[in-house]
mmCIF file of C-alpha atoms in Angstrom:
data_model
loop_
_atom_site.group_PDB
_atom_site.id
_atom_site.type_symbol
_atom_site.label_atom_id
_atom_site.label_comp_id
_atom_site.label_asym_id
_atom_site.label_seq_id
_atom_site.Cartn_x
_atom_site.Cartn_y
_atom_site.Cartn_z
ATOM 1 C CA UNK A 277 15.098 8.840 -39.913
ATOM 2 C CA UNK A 278 16.733 5.974 -38.011
ATOM 3 C CA UNK A 279 18.639 6.749 -34.817
ATOM 4 C CA UNK A 280 21.846 5.205 -36.211
ATOM 5 C CA UNK A 281 21.792 7.711 -39.059
ATOM 6 C CA UNK A 282 20.937 10.584 -36.716
ATOM 7 C CA UNK A 283 23.850 9.679 -34.459
ATOM 8 C CA UNK A 284 26.270 9.678 -37.394
ATOM 9 C CA UNK A 285 25.014 13.115 -38.412
ATOM 10 C CA UNK A 286 25.379 14.389 -34.841
ATOM 11 C CA UNK A 287 28.968 13.123 -34.699
ATOM 12 C CA UNK A 288 29.776 14.789 -38.021
ATOM 13 C CA UNK A 289 28.195 18.085 -36.928
ATOM 14 C CA UNK A 290 30.084 18.095 -33.618
ATOM 15 C CA UNK A 291 33.362 17.741 -35.517
ATOM 16 C CA UNK A 292 32.451 20.181 -38.279
ATOM 17 C CA UNK A 293 31.272 22.981 -36.009
ATOM 18 C CA UNK A 294 34.663 23.061 -34.265
ATOM 19 C CA UNK A 295 36.404 23.419 -37.618
ATOM 20 C CA UNK A 296 33.966 26.127 -38.650
ATOM 21 C CA UNK A 297 34.625 28.196 -35.531
ATOM 22 C CA UNK A 298 38.364 27.626 -35.165
ATOM 23 C CA UNK A 299 39.283 27.829 -38.852
ATOM 24 C CA UNK A 300 36.645 29.583 -40.959
ATOM 25 C CA UNK A 301 35.202 32.187 -38.591
ATOM 26 C CA UNK A 302 38.472 32.894 -36.786
ATOM 27 C CA UNK A 303 40.311 33.068 -40.113
ATOM 28 C CA UNK A 304 37.745 35.478 -41.554
ATOM 29 C CA UNK A 305 37.925 37.598 -38.416
ATOM 30 C CA UNK A 306 41.719 37.796 -38.617
ATOM 31 C CA UNK A 307 41.536 38.719 -42.300
ATOM 32 C CA UNK A 308 38.977 41.501 -41.731
ATOM 33 C CA UNK A 309 40.998 42.871 -38.826
ATOM 34 C CA UNK A 310 44.087 42.979 -41.021
ATOM 35 C CA UNK A 311 42.523 44.430 -44.187
ATOM 36 C CA UNK A 312 40.380 47.047 -42.409
ATOM 37 C CA UNK A 313 42.723 47.803 -39.548
ATOM 38 C CA UNK A 314 42.369 51.538 -40.096
ATOM 39 C CA UNK A 315 38.684 51.610 -39.133
ATOM 40 C CA UNK A 316 37.026 49.728 -36.280
ATOM 41 C CA UNK A 317 33.525 50.404 -37.640
ATOM 42 C CA UNK A 318 34.316 49.142 -41.131
ATOM 43 C CA UNK A 319 36.159 46.127 -39.736
ATOM 44 C CA UNK A 320 33.241 45.092 -37.494
ATOM 45 C CA UNK A 321 30.591 45.856 -40.097
ATOM 46 C CA UNK A 322 32.367 43.893 -42.801
ATOM 47 C CA UNK A 323 32.904 40.827 -40.638
ATOM 48 C CA UNK A 324 29.313 40.889 -39.381
ATOM 49 C CA UNK A 325 27.926 41.116 -42.913
ATOM 50 C CA UNK A 326 30.111 38.248 -44.130
ATOM 51 C CA UNK A 327 29.665 35.933 -41.131
ATOM 52 C CA UNK A 328 26.102 36.607 -39.911
ATOM 53 C CA UNK A 329 24.279 34.106 -42.112
ATOM 54 C CA UNK A 330 26.987 31.512 -41.605
ATOM 55 C CA UNK A 331 26.806 31.931 -37.833
ATOM 56 C CA UNK A 332 23.048 31.448 -37.758
ATOM 57 C CA UNK A 333 23.332 28.425 -40.068
ATOM 58 C CA UNK A 334 25.533 26.697 -37.482
ATOM 59 C CA UNK A 335 22.412 26.236 -35.361
ATOM 60 C CA UNK A 336 20.281 24.787 -38.156
ATOM 61 C CA UNK A 337 21.315 21.181 -37.604
ATOM 62 C CA UNK A 338 20.577 21.054 -33.830
ATOM 63 C CA UNK A 339 17.312 22.827 -34.563
ATOM 64 C CA UNK A 340 16.452 20.201 -37.170
ATOM 65 C CA UNK A 341 17.332 17.466 -34.685
ATOM 66 C CA UNK A 342 14.676 18.674 -32.287
ATOM 67 C CA UNK A 343 12.051 17.915 -34.924
ATOM 68 C CA UNK A 344 12.847 14.240 -34.278
ATOM 69 C CA UNK A 345 12.002 14.679 -30.606
ATOM 70 C CA UNK A 346 10.189 11.363 -30.291
ATOM 71 C CA UNK A 347 13.240 9.488 -31.542
ATOM 72 C CA UNK A 348 15.520 11.422 -29.209
ATOM 73 C CA UNK A 349 13.542 11.058 -25.985
ATOM 74 C CA UNK A 350 14.926 7.734 -24.832
ATOM 75 C CA UNK A 351 17.424 7.313 -22.040
ATOM 76 C CA UNK A 352 20.414 6.002 -23.964
ATOM 77 C CA UNK A 353 20.227 9.070 -26.255
ATOM 78 C CA UNK A 354 20.447 11.655 -23.459
ATOM 79 C CA UNK A 355 24.204 11.950 -23.717
ATOM 80 C CA UNK A 356 24.077 12.862 -27.402
ATOM 81 C CA UNK A 357 21.593 15.592 -26.533
ATOM 82 C CA UNK A 358 24.009 16.810 -23.868
ATOM 83 C CA UNK A 359 26.798 16.760 -26.462
ATOM 84 C CA UNK A 360 24.667 19.018 -28.652
ATOM 85 C CA UNK A 361 23.885 21.272 -25.689
ATOM 86 C CA UNK A 362 27.580 21.670 -24.846
ATOM 87 C CA UNK A 363 28.488 22.340 -28.477
ATOM 88 C CA UNK A 364 25.745 24.954 -28.968
ATOM 89 C CA UNK A 365 26.797 26.698 -25.747
ATOM 90 C CA UNK A 366 30.459 26.756 -26.796
ATOM 91 C CA UNK A 367 29.572 28.022 -30.291
ATOM 92 C CA UNK A 368 27.527 30.831 -28.783
ATOM 93 C CA UNK A 369 30.391 31.868 -26.463
ATOM 94 C CA UNK A 370 32.852 31.905 -29.362
ATOM 95 C CA UNK A 371 30.531 33.910 -31.628
ATOM 96 C CA UNK A 372 29.766 36.369 -28.852
ATOM 97 C CA UNK A 373 33.469 37.213 -28.666
ATOM 98 C CA UNK A 374 33.726 37.712 -32.443
ATOM 99 C CA UNK A 375 30.657 39.761 -33.333
ATOM 100 C CA UNK A 376 29.948 43.408 -32.683
ATOM 101 C CA UNK A 377 27.419 44.348 -30.021
ATOM 102 C CA UNK A 378 24.618 45.147 -32.499
ATOM 103 C CA UNK A 379 24.652 41.602 -33.926
ATOM 104 C CA UNK A 380 25.046 39.727 -30.634
ATOM 105 C CA UNK A 381 21.305 39.808 -29.731
ATOM 106 C CA UNK A 382 20.382 38.083 -33.019
ATOM 107 C CA UNK A 383 22.814 35.202 -32.482
ATOM 108 C CA UNK A 384 22.016 35.072 -28.766
ATOM 109 C CA UNK A 385 18.286 34.714 -29.383
ATOM 110 C CA UNK A 386 18.879 31.771 -31.708
ATOM 111 C CA UNK A 387 21.315 30.089 -29.316
ATOM 112 C CA UNK A 388 19.162 30.608 -26.210
ATOM 113 C CA UNK A 389 16.079 29.266 -27.971
ATOM 114 C CA UNK A 390 17.944 26.148 -29.028
ATOM 115 C CA UNK A 391 19.539 25.628 -25.604
ATOM 116 C CA UNK A 392 16.075 25.891 -24.065
ATOM 117 C CA UNK A 393 14.701 23.156 -26.337
ATOM 118 C CA UNK A 394 17.668 20.866 -25.677
ATOM 119 C CA UNK A 395 17.352 21.512 -21.939
ATOM 120 C CA UNK A 396 13.655 20.634 -22.034
ATOM 121 C CA UNK A 397 14.499 17.335 -23.715
ATOM 122 C CA UNK A 398 17.103 16.486 -21.061
ATOM 123 C CA UNK A 399 14.705 17.321 -18.222
ATOM 124 C CA UNK A 400 12.044 15.109 -19.786
ATOM 125 C CA UNK A 401 14.519 12.236 -20.033
ATOM 126 C CA UNK A 402 15.577 12.695 -16.407
ATOM 127 C CA UNK A 403 11.958 12.299 -15.336
ATOM 128 C CA UNK A 404 11.655 9.240 -17.558
ATOM 129 C CA UNK A 405 14.803 7.813 -15.977
ATOM 130 C CA UNK A 406 13.384 8.234 -12.471
ATOM 131 C CA UNK A 407 10.074 6.691 -13.532
ATOM 132 C CA UNK A 408 11.893 3.739 -15.085
ATOM 133 C CA UNK A 409 13.656 3.012 -11.802
ATOM 134 C CA UNK A 410 10.445 3.268 -9.804
ATOM 135 C CA UNK A 411 8.529 0.988 -12.168
ATOM 136 C CA UNK A 412 11.194 -1.709 -12.377
ATOM 137 C CA UNK A 413 9.710 -5.096 -11.497
ATOM 138 C CA UNK A 414 12.678 -7.385 -12.073
ATOM 139 C CA UNK A 415 13.465 -10.126 -9.584
ATOM 140 C CA UNK A 416 16.308 -10.139 -7.097
ATOM 141 C CA UNK A 417 19.547 -11.847 -8.036
ATOM 142 C CA UNK A 418 20.549 -15.168 -6.515
ATOM 143 C CA UNK A 419 23.091 -15.096 -3.735
ATOM 144 C CA UNK A 420 22.515 -11.458 -2.842
ATOM 145 C CA UNK A 421 24.818 -10.127 -5.550
ATOM 146 C CA UNK A 422 24.702 -6.809 -7.387
ATOM 147 C CA UNK A 423 21.405 -6.278 -9.177
ATOM 148 C CA UNK A 424 21.498 -5.355 -12.899
ATOM 149 C CA UNK A 425 19.335 -2.332 -12.037
ATOM 150 C CA UNK A 426 22.094 -1.082 -9.717
ATOM 151 C CA UNK A 427 24.744 -1.484 -12.398
ATOM 152 C CA UNK A 428 22.625 0.204 -15.061
ATOM 153 C CA UNK A 429 21.579 3.178 -12.951
ATOM 154 C CA UNK A 430 25.036 3.844 -11.531
ATOM 155 C CA UNK A 431 26.761 3.520 -14.910
ATOM 156 C CA UNK A 432 24.198 5.976 -16.237
ATOM 157 C CA UNK A 433 24.746 8.436 -13.388
ATOM 158 C CA UNK A 434 28.541 8.173 -13.713
ATOM 159 C CA UNK A 435 28.343 9.285 -17.350
ATOM 160 C CA UNK A 436 25.768 11.918 -16.419
ATOM 161 C CA UNK A 437 28.217 13.260 -13.831
ATOM 162 C CA UNK A 438 30.733 13.897 -16.614
ATOM 163 C CA UNK A 439 28.219 16.372 -18.073
ATOM 164 C CA UNK A 440 27.832 18.261 -14.806
ATOM 165 C CA UNK A 441 28.594 21.589 -16.506
ATOM 166 C CA UNK A 442 25.641 21.285 -18.856
ATOM 167 C CA UNK A 443 23.495 19.750 -16.108
ATOM 168 C CA UNK A 444 24.160 22.738 -13.844
ATOM 169 C CA UNK A 445 22.747 25.019 -16.551
ATOM 170 C CA UNK A 446 19.796 22.793 -17.397
ATOM 171 C CA UNK A 447 18.414 22.149 -13.924
ATOM 172 C CA UNK A 448 19.578 25.286 -12.103
ATOM 173 C CA UNK A 449 16.089 26.785 -12.205
ATOM 174 C CA UNK A 450 14.190 23.539 -12.526
ATOM 175 C CA UNK A 451 14.119 20.584 -10.211
ATOM 176 C CA UNK A 452 11.055 18.602 -9.109
ATOM 177 C CA UNK A 453 13.002 17.658 -5.992
ATOM 178 C CA UNK A 454 13.575 20.033 -3.093
ATOM 179 C CA UNK A 455 16.359 19.838 -0.543
ATOM 180 C CA UNK A 456 13.805 19.035 2.155
ATOM 181 C CA UNK A 457 12.848 15.814 0.325
ATOM 182 C CA UNK A 458 16.344 14.372 0.787
ATOM 183 C CA UNK A 459 16.755 12.486 4.103
ATOM 184 C CA UNK A 460 19.322 13.798 6.546
ATOM 185 C CA UNK A 461 21.215 10.518 6.197
ATOM 186 C CA UNK A 462 22.078 11.486 2.634
ATOM 187 C CA UNK A 463 24.064 14.356 4.123
ATOM 188 C CA UNK A 464 23.309 16.985 1.501
ATOM 189 C CA UNK A 465 23.769 20.711 1.695
ATOM 190 C CA UNK A 466 24.248 23.535 -0.772
ATOM 191 C CA UNK A 467 27.994 23.152 -0.206
ATOM 192 C CA UNK A 468 28.153 19.450 -1.020
ATOM 193 C CA UNK A 469 31.094 18.604 -3.224
ATOM 194 C CA UNK A 470 34.824 18.970 -2.795
ATOM 195 C CA UNK A 471 37.332 21.389 -4.179
ATOM 196 C CA UNK A 472 37.230 25.079 -4.933
ATOM 197 C CA UNK A 473 34.510 24.825 -7.595
ATOM 198 C CA UNK A 474 31.442 23.361 -5.924
ATOM 199 C CA UNK A 475 28.497 22.243 -8.066
ATOM 200 C CA UNK A 476 25.180 24.031 -7.847
ATOM 201 C CA UNK A 477 22.711 22.821 -5.186
ATOM 202 C CA UNK A 478 20.238 21.838 -7.929
ATOM 203 C CA UNK A 479 22.474 19.194 -9.514
ATOM 204 C CA UNK A 480 23.565 17.897 -6.091
ATOM 205 C CA UNK A 481 19.949 17.413 -5.051
ATOM 206 C CA UNK A 482 18.866 15.954 -8.391
ATOM 207 C CA UNK A 483 21.583 13.306 -8.595
ATOM 208 C CA UNK A 484 21.332 12.470 -4.886
ATOM 209 C CA UNK A 485 17.591 12.020 -5.344
ATOM 210 C CA UNK A 486 18.101 9.586 -8.238
ATOM 211 C CA UNK A 487 20.515 7.546 -6.103
ATOM 212 C CA UNK A 488 17.980 7.588 -3.281
ATOM 213 C CA UNK A 489 15.215 6.375 -5.621
ATOM 214 C CA UNK A 490 17.488 3.469 -6.613
ATOM 215 C CA UNK A 491 18.296 2.579 -2.988
ATOM 216 C CA UNK A 492 14.615 2.660 -2.032
ATOM 217 C CA UNK A 493 13.791 0.360 -4.939
ATOM 218 C CA UNK A 494 16.509 -2.068 -3.866
ATOM 219 C CA UNK A 495 15.250 -1.958 -0.300
ATOM 220 C CA UNK A 496 11.807 -2.989 -1.538
ATOM 221 C CA UNK A 497 13.277 -5.939 -3.430
ATOM 222 C CA UNK A 498 14.700 -7.438 -0.211
ATOM 223 C CA UNK A 499 11.198 -8.644 0.657
ATOM 224 C CA UNK A 500 11.616 -11.246 -2.088
ATOM 225 C CA UNK A 501 14.371 -13.001 -0.128
ATOM 226 C CA UNK A 502 13.324 -15.724 2.295
ATOM 227 C CA UNK A 503 16.409 -15.304 4.491
ATOM 228 C CA UNK A 504 16.626 -12.010 6.364
ATOM 229 C CA UNK A 505 20.413 -12.237 6.540
ATOM 230 C CA UNK A 506 20.589 -12.608 2.751
ATOM 231 C CA UNK A 507 18.524 -9.443 2.322
ATOM 232 C CA UNK A 508 21.105 -7.520 4.379
ATOM 233 C CA UNK A 509 23.931 -9.024 2.333
ATOM 234 C CA UNK A 510 22.106 -7.919 -0.831
ATOM 235 C CA UNK A 511 21.746 -4.360 0.484
ATOM 236 C CA UNK A 512 25.401 -4.247 1.562
ATOM 237 C CA UNK A 513 26.650 -5.491 -1.814
ATOM 238 C CA UNK A 514 24.548 -3.057 -3.808
ATOM 239 C CA UNK A 515 25.172 -0.030 -1.620
ATOM 240 C CA UNK A 516 28.889 -0.800 -1.648
ATOM 241 C CA UNK A 517 28.754 -0.847 -5.459
ATOM 242 C CA UNK A 518 26.935 2.507 -5.453
ATOM 243 C CA UNK A 519 29.529 4.058 -3.128
ATOM 244 C CA UNK A 520 32.398 2.651 -5.217
ATOM 245 C CA UNK A 521 30.966 4.157 -8.392
ATOM 246 C CA UNK A 522 30.556 7.535 -6.703
ATOM 247 C CA UNK A 523 34.051 7.443 -5.200
ATOM 248 C CA UNK A 524 35.739 6.546 -8.494
ATOM 249 C CA UNK A 525 33.958 9.081 -10.708
ATOM 250 C CA UNK A 526 33.059 12.736 -11.053
ATOM 251 C CA UNK A 527 30.071 12.018 -8.794
ATOM 252 C CA UNK A 528 32.497 12.282 -5.875
ATOM 253 C CA UNK A 529 32.945 15.984 -6.623
ATOM 254 C CA UNK A 530 29.179 16.455 -6.926
ATOM 255 C CA UNK A 531 27.866 14.504 -3.922
ATOM 256 C CA UNK A 532 30.872 15.144 -1.707
ATOM 257 C CA UNK A 533 33.090 13.122 0.618
ATOM 258 C CA UNK A 534 30.624 13.413 3.484
ATOM 259 C CA UNK A 535 27.962 11.663 1.416
ATOM 260 C CA UNK A 536 30.442 8.860 0.733
ATOM 261 C CA UNK A 537 31.371 8.524 4.414
ATOM 262 C CA UNK A 538 27.730 8.323 5.487
ATOM 263 C CA UNK A 539 26.947 5.575 3.012
ATOM 264 C CA UNK A 540 30.138 3.662 3.797
ATOM 265 C CA UNK A 541 28.919 3.539 7.389
ATOM 266 C CA UNK A 542 25.582 2.245 6.113
ATOM 267 C CA UNK A 543 27.373 -0.594 4.310
ATOM 268 C CA UNK A 544 29.059 -1.539 7.580
ATOM 269 C CA UNK A 545 25.685 -1.477 9.356
ATOM 270 C CA UNK A 546 24.180 -3.831 6.787
ATOM 271 C CA UNK A 547 27.140 -6.189 7.081
ATOM 272 C CA UNK A 548 26.964 -6.128 10.870
ATOM 273 C CA UNK A 549 23.289 -7.125 10.726
ATOM 274 C CA UNK A 550 24.072 -9.844 8.204
ATOM 275 C CA UNK A 551 26.736 -11.316 10.497
ATOM 276 C CA UNK A 552 24.619 -11.053 13.626
ATOM 277 C CA UNK A 553 21.561 -12.715 12.085
ATOM 278 C CA UNK A 554 23.256 -15.162 9.722
ATOM 279 C CA UNK A 555 25.936 -16.437 12.095
ATOM 280 C CA UNK A 556 24.284 -16.066 15.511
ATOM 281 C CA UNK A 557 23.963 -19.822 16.067
ATOM 282 C CA UNK A 558 27.597 -20.344 15.149
ATOM 283 C CA UNK A 559 28.705 -17.539 17.493
ATOM 284 C CA UNK A 560 26.680 -19.068 20.289
ATOM 285 C CA UNK A 561 28.013 -22.561 19.653
ATOM 286 C CA UNK A 562 31.591 -21.288 19.309
ATOM 287 C CA UNK A 563 31.437 -19.720 22.753
ATOM 288 C CA UNK A 564 31.267 -23.253 24.232
ATOM 289 C CA UNK A 565 30.739 -23.572 28.017
ATOM 290 C CA UNK A 566 30.617 -20.261 29.841
ATOM 291 C CA UNK A 567 33.060 -21.453 32.510
ATOM 292 C CA UNK A 568 35.967 -23.211 30.817
ATOM 293 C CA UNK A 569 37.827 -23.579 34.107
ATOM 294 C CA UNK A 570 35.247 -26.014 35.494
ATOM 295 C CA UNK A 571 35.496 -29.670 34.615
ATOM 296 C CA UNK A 572 32.949 -31.081 32.201
ATOM 297 C CA UNK A 573 32.271 -34.676 31.288
ATOM 298 C CA UNK A 574 33.414 -36.347 28.105
ATOM 299 C CA UNK A 575 29.797 -36.512 26.982
ATOM 300 C CA UNK A 576 29.446 -32.735 27.380
ATOM 301 C CA UNK A 577 32.658 -32.216 25.426
ATOM 302 C CA UNK A 578 31.279 -34.304 22.582
ATOM 303 C CA UNK A 579 27.982 -32.385 22.650
ATOM 304 C CA UNK A 580 29.789 -29.044 22.499
ATOM 305 C CA UNK A 581 31.879 -30.081 19.515
ATOM 306 C CA UNK A 582 28.900 -31.622 17.703
ATOM 307 C CA UNK A 583 26.716 -28.593 18.345
ATOM 308 C CA UNK A 584 29.355 -26.264 16.942
ATOM 309 C CA UNK A 585 30.048 -28.429 13.887
ATOM 310 C CA UNK A 586 26.361 -28.806 13.136
ATOM 311 C CA UNK A 587 25.796 -25.034 13.267
ATOM 312 C CA UNK A 588 28.940 -24.150 11.350
ATOM 313 C CA UNK A 589 28.413 -26.691 8.577
ATOM 314 C CA UNK A 590 24.743 -25.795 8.196
ATOM 315 C CA UNK A 591 25.496 -22.073 7.781
ATOM 316 C CA UNK A 592 28.335 -22.771 5.338
ATOM 317 C CA UNK A 593 26.049 -25.059 3.325
ATOM 318 C CA UNK A 594 23.235 -22.481 3.171
ATOM 319 C CA UNK A 595 25.594 -19.640 2.263
ATOM 320 C CA UNK A 596 27.747 -21.591 -0.188
ATOM 321 C CA UNK A 597 25.997 -19.850 -3.118
ATOM 322 C CA UNK A 598 25.946 -16.379 -1.544
ATOM 323 C CA UNK A 599 28.295 -13.825 -3.024
ATOM 324 C CA UNK A 600 30.246 -10.686 -2.204
ATOM 325 C CA UNK A 601 31.598 -9.484 -5.576
ATOM 326 C CA UNK A 602 33.838 -6.748 -4.146
ATOM 327 C CA UNK A 603 37.119 -8.361 -3.046
ATOM 328 C CA UNK A 604 37.860 -5.760 -0.376
ATOM 329 C CA UNK A 605 34.442 -6.105 1.241
ATOM 330 C CA UNK A 606 34.645 -9.896 0.948
ATOM 331 C CA UNK A 607 37.979 -10.003 2.771
ATOM 332 C CA UNK A 608 36.684 -7.674 5.482
ATOM 333 C CA UNK A 609 33.687 -9.935 6.133
ATOM 334 C CA UNK A 610 35.829 -13.072 6.240
ATOM 335 C CA UNK A 611 38.257 -11.482 8.688
ATOM 336 C CA UNK A 612 35.380 -10.290 10.839
ATOM 337 C CA UNK A 613 33.769 -13.733 10.943
ATOM 338 C CA UNK A 614 37.101 -15.447 11.613
ATOM 339 C CA UNK A 615 37.886 -13.069 14.472
ATOM 340 C CA UNK A 616 34.563 -13.929 16.137
ATOM 341 C CA UNK A 617 34.565 -17.695 15.554
ATOM 342 C CA UNK A 618 38.118 -19.078 15.455
ATOM 343 C CA UNK A 619 39.574 -17.692 18.734
ATOM 344 C CA UNK A 620 36.683 -19.008 20.852
ATOM 345 C CA UNK A 621 36.782 -22.391 19.149
ATOM 346 C CA UNK A 622 40.570 -22.554 19.471
ATOM 347 C CA UNK A 623 40.436 -22.087 23.246
ATOM 348 C CA UNK A 624 38.010 -24.998 23.689
ATOM 349 C CA UNK A 625 39.843 -27.086 21.081
ATOM 350 C CA UNK A 626 43.242 -26.752 22.801
ATOM 351 C CA UNK A 627 41.787 -27.247 26.272
ATOM 352 C CA UNK A 628 39.967 -30.522 25.594
ATOM 353 C CA UNK A 629 41.880 -32.112 22.742
ATOM 354 C CA UNK A 630 44.575 -33.266 25.167
ATOM 355 C CA UNK A 631 41.929 -34.610 27.520
ATOM 356 C CA UNK A 632 40.425 -36.681 24.736
ATOM 357 C CA UNK A 633 43.852 -38.082 23.839
ATOM 358 C CA UNK A 634 44.565 -39.025 27.469
ATOM 359 C CA UNK A 635 41.288 -40.870 27.813
ATOM 360 C CA UNK A 636 42.009 -42.854 24.655
ATOM 361 C CA UNK A 637 39.019 -41.417 22.826
ATOM 362 C CA UNK A 638 39.117 -41.683 19.045
ATOM 363 C CA UNK A 639 39.761 -38.051 18.043
ATOM 364 C CA UNK A 640 38.404 -38.274 14.508
ATOM 365 C CA UNK A 641 34.944 -39.232 15.734
ATOM 366 C CA UNK A 642 34.632 -36.070 17.841
ATOM 367 C CA UNK A 643 37.065 -33.372 16.658
ATOM 368 C CA UNK A 644 36.616 -32.936 12.931
ATOM 369 C CA UNK A 645 38.264 -29.533 12.443
ATOM 370 C CA UNK A 646 41.369 -27.820 13.666
ATOM 371 C CA UNK A 647 41.181 -24.008 14.009
ATOM 372 C CA UNK A 648 43.018 -23.610 10.686
ATOM 373 C CA UNK A 649 40.372 -25.752 8.982
ATOM 374 C CA UNK A 650 37.714 -23.238 9.975
ATOM 375 C CA UNK A 651 39.792 -20.477 8.375
ATOM 376 C CA UNK A 652 39.948 -22.506 5.175
ATOM 377 C CA UNK A 653 36.183 -23.046 5.129
ATOM 378 C CA UNK A 654 35.543 -19.328 5.602
ATOM 379 C CA UNK A 655 38.059 -18.432 2.904
ATOM 380 C CA UNK A 656 36.032 -20.401 0.347
ATOM 381 C CA UNK A 657 32.813 -18.445 0.954
ATOM 382 C CA UNK A 658 31.298 -15.552 -1.022
ATOM 383 C CA UNK A 659 33.044 -16.107 -4.339
ATOM 384 C CA UNK A 660 31.174 -15.558 -7.567
ATOM 385 C CA UNK A 661 31.887 -15.629 -11.274
ATOM 386 C CA UNK A 662 33.051 -12.126 -12.140
ATOM 387 C CA UNK A 663 30.794 -10.275 -14.557
ATOM 388 C CA UNK A 664 31.857 -7.085 -16.256
ATOM 389 C CA UNK A 665 29.622 -4.045 -16.049
ATOM 390 C CA UNK A 666 29.167 -4.003 -19.776
ATOM 391 C CA UNK A 667 27.659 -7.490 -19.940
ATOM 392 C CA UNK A 668 25.056 -6.871 -17.287
ATOM 393 C CA UNK A 669 21.554 -6.135 -18.482
ATOM 394 C CA UNK A 670 18.686 -4.446 -16.713
ATOM 395 C CA UNK A 671 15.634 -6.337 -17.899
ATOM 396 C CA UNK A 672 12.963 -4.504 -15.946
ATOM 397 C CA UNK A 673 9.429 -4.406 -17.320
ATOM 398 C CA UNK A 674 9.550 -0.659 -18.026
ATOM 399 C CA UNK A 675 12.882 -0.390 -19.768
ATOM 400 C CA UNK A 676 15.464 -2.722 -21.282
ATOM 401 C CA UNK A 677 18.857 -1.415 -22.253
ATOM 402 C CA UNK A 678 22.469 -2.465 -21.891
ATOM 403 C CA UNK A 679 24.638 -0.403 -19.620
ATOM 404 C CA UNK A 680 27.552 -0.623 -22.018
ATOM 405 C CA UNK A 681 25.725 1.662 -24.449
ATOM 406 C CA UNK A 682 25.784 4.450 -21.899
ATOM 407 C CA UNK A 683 29.479 5.064 -21.803
ATOM 408 C CA UNK A 684 30.350 4.349 -25.435
ATOM 409 C CA UNK A 685 31.904 7.479 -26.785
ATOM 410 C CA UNK A 686 30.836 9.619 -23.842
ATOM 411 C CA UNK A 687 33.669 9.433 -21.323
ATOM 412 C CA UNK A 688 35.111 12.904 -21.692
ATOM 413 C CA UNK A 689 35.548 14.979 -18.565
ATOM 414 C CA UNK A 690 33.515 18.105 -17.957
ATOM 415 C CA UNK A 691 33.922 20.989 -15.560
ATOM 416 C CA UNK A 692 31.663 21.041 -12.497
ATOM 417 C CA UNK A 693 29.855 24.207 -13.496
ATOM 418 C CA UNK A 694 30.235 26.742 -16.217
#
């Protein structure tokens, strides 16, 4: 059976099972309670006899679905499996409230068996997801922008975070990752998460581990860049994207605000290293003579200006194709660079421009930029053509799938834990 047909059947079952519980079973229960109100035993016995076979038949479709396990065990299908898991769990809770105690074990056994099979499938797909990240062999993106792998993985984890209730149940007693395997920098503890309802330690560790696997993979890709400063820009861009996705989704409640703060500091560290390495020659040239109060010759003035212009123009030329997709981070970097370059240049510019005019020197041949011109040059850096998340594609050798397929139809909110 094709997956498209299976998905249609899953959608129909998810809708039908709600009607069955809320209308048919509840209606039958109300009717039995009314007709046999004089006897609790008769009322319960009658309802159980009428509804038992129907209740067990509700689980037939998910059970049949597990026979197509090979078709289901691919990453983009995990969320449909989680939909089934949630629905089976909710059906079981509703039936448990309706049936008498002697019939509950029969329904419970069927539900628990099915939930176990669905949980096994999800755990297998989680391991496949981690393996896919580790085996990715795609190249780095030009200009140090956000890698398609980063977009894919984070979009996947964002949707996965919306199923945190089911995930808490599925991995509560199973996780190949221990808390000790997570570095201290990831700032994890059993109380990670915000609010009154904290997620279980197992889901915190599992999702944090998947993010860590992604970050380690990205770190390894920096070796493909020839420029060290570009590798730091790449790490800053991608980590900033990761943090933004966590901050704006249910992952914030799972990983916690302290995790976000730690990784925001890491973004700043990467950017600081990028600035220090990528603009060091410009910073040095912008500082001009150490002692501005001492007189220097016209030749030295020319050399200082030329040295600065040469360094500044060379860096701007090299980095003209480098990008910072996030507008907030881009503005922060531009302001930081301007605050380090423009004031020092402005002091030298104002001090010796008048001297050049008095000596009759042709200004245009020596002073090519006013301080405001430098601001304009910096303001033109780091722009890129905006690309929506949905159009990005992870084309790694192990797995190829569009990130847009992850969130289609699976954006509902879930509770942190049951």
